[in-house]
């Protein structure tokens, strides 16, 4: 529909067609009828003014009719509407600008999420006449993601905003198409992929080596940047069988490092690829905030076009090679050759070429999984190290477990990982406090009802076509779910009596990997990758600390945060989110090498 025309132009023309064309057509017909029947000539100006006025009038009556119809449909299902948040200005523009402003300047979740105590854990707000529900209720999320799954989809708005990057892959499709992609990628995730550890090891070693070189000369390292490279290199190797080798490039120096000025950064393939991929993701993640109107901000040019050109320059030859190789192998097999049985060594691409040789499908599928898996894993590792820097006793205790279970130099195995209870607790607690995908959204495919947080009250109505935004992060901070210390980092809550009291009693209060049919298929993969890396890191380093002087001045927490309850009051960095969470300006750290390594 939006073909090759500049996005903004096609958007405007489309809207004009929707709003003005029918009114114009009716006006022309009426004018013609009056001309013929009454023989009266109406002035063209009158017709045009009437047409223009009819548009807002029609829009307003449509809204009135809609809200009447919603109340009637709710009543027919015996359901009620949720509490409503009303701003002070027409269309609630004041709320919208406040939300956007606090999204940029405030702490995680500030804006739409901080009136839950007052309004209840679900409410609706009409932003520029578009009704959105917001919720942090575990039972409602369970309904959206699992119990009433068919009534919710990612929706057209999200899909269109993401289309130029994610295309039609599993992360970005709904309905039958989603099912097709999900089935197609399943074999890749369900396999017990022990051999992954060898790939992790190679890349973990490059990452640690790079950091050691810097620490030895007294420089700070942006750990977030290193993790982004580690997950990029691992993911490209798993998906394509071809690593971009971003860990081979020089690491950046901090802004205050005398070396920072002297380094001329070379534009390697890896750097261009990583930068382009990040830029494309940044662009699409900001689009939904402007609803359909994002196209106005990219009026003449799709801002993902250039970054995606660079990304594709890397991926396309790999896909073509895989297709060619597969065709040759098929030919060989027919002429009596043999089939490689080396399942564990297969990349995702190797699996996919058996199902399809459509380059577009292969492209979208691999890009989707790359994007779905890379940043959230890197974020968890980054925030785990950040939290260990803030809580040295956690670092020491985890290191003791590493040395006890794995030993100072042994290669970590899957069995080791399984035995390491404290490691799992640290990872879970990191995922709870800094949920890597903090906010998410679904759209209803039909009228339906949601459980009321107050079980004695009627269910809550949500009409077809309504967006519902849910925050797993904010759910993780609820004291009624997690206890009075919900806002504080404490891995022990996964090991002591609190486990049974809270999480074990209601597992839906913890949802970093989502739930239901669209639950993250990479969960086990991610736990393995993160566990492996953390074990290697703690074998190699005996202490770690933040280097706050290296943190860029515009990336430090505002003084107003100090003393606030929970992690906000303890923050030494500024956490932000695009699709996934990240540390604004990077996480600058220093670590001490273990003598044995
Ligand atoms: C700590 C790491 C990770 C976290 C927190 C995480 C979280 C999530 C979440 C919340 C979703 C649901 C998104 C939604 O439905 O809107 C998801 C979906 C997905 N994740 Fe992960 N993920 C992680 C790692 C990975 C890895 C390593 C991979 C791949 C190797 C992966 C592949 C996927 C895919 C393909 C989907 C889409 C599934 C679908 O829509 O059916 N994830 N992930
Ligand atoms: C079968 O394939 C393997 C791996 O490619 C190769 O080492 C082996 O020699 C092949 N065997 C035959 C009979 O072609
Ligand atoms: C960590 O969370 C997962 C769910 O993601 C759960 O299955 C597991 O039991 C938790 N681990 C610990 C140590 O509590
Ligand atoms: C880069 C580096 O020095 N990595 C080391 C980390 O620790 C393990 C376990 O002793 C070594 O095998 C690695 O060489």
Tab-separated table of C-alpha atoms and ligand atoms in Angstrom, residues 205 208-209 212 408-409 536 539-540 597, ligand 4:
chain	number	residue	atom	x	y	z
A	205	UNK	CA	37.368	-15.293	25.051
A	208	UNK	CA	37.565	-10.890	27.724
A	209	UNK	CA	40.887	-10.575	25.950
A	212	UNK	CA	42.005	-7.237	29.636
A	408	UNK	CA	39.116	-21.330	38.207
A	409	UNK	CA	40.047	-22.511	34.708
A	536	UNK	CA	33.955	-17.019	32.094
A	539	UNK	CA	36.859	-16.871	36.273
A	540	UNK	CA	38.968	-14.148	34.713
A	597	UNK	CA	44.518	-16.014	34.209
B	4	LIG	C1	41.153	-13.887	27.442
B	4	LIG	C2	41.463	-14.761	28.604
B	4	LIG	O1	42.459	-14.592	29.231
B	4	LIG	N1	40.571	-15.694	28.901
B	4	LIG	C3	40.795	-16.680	29.932
B	4	LIG	C4	39.692	-16.582	30.958
B	4	LIG	O2	39.786	-17.662	31.859
B	4	LIG	C5	39.747	-18.960	31.289
B	4	LIG	C6	39.778	-19.958	32.417
B	4	LIG	O3	40.966	-19.891	33.107
B	4	LIG	C7	40.892	-19.151	30.311
B	4	LIG	O4	40.805	-20.414	29.691
B	4	LIG	C8	40.843	-18.045	29.277
B	4	LIG	O5	41.957	-18.126	28.419
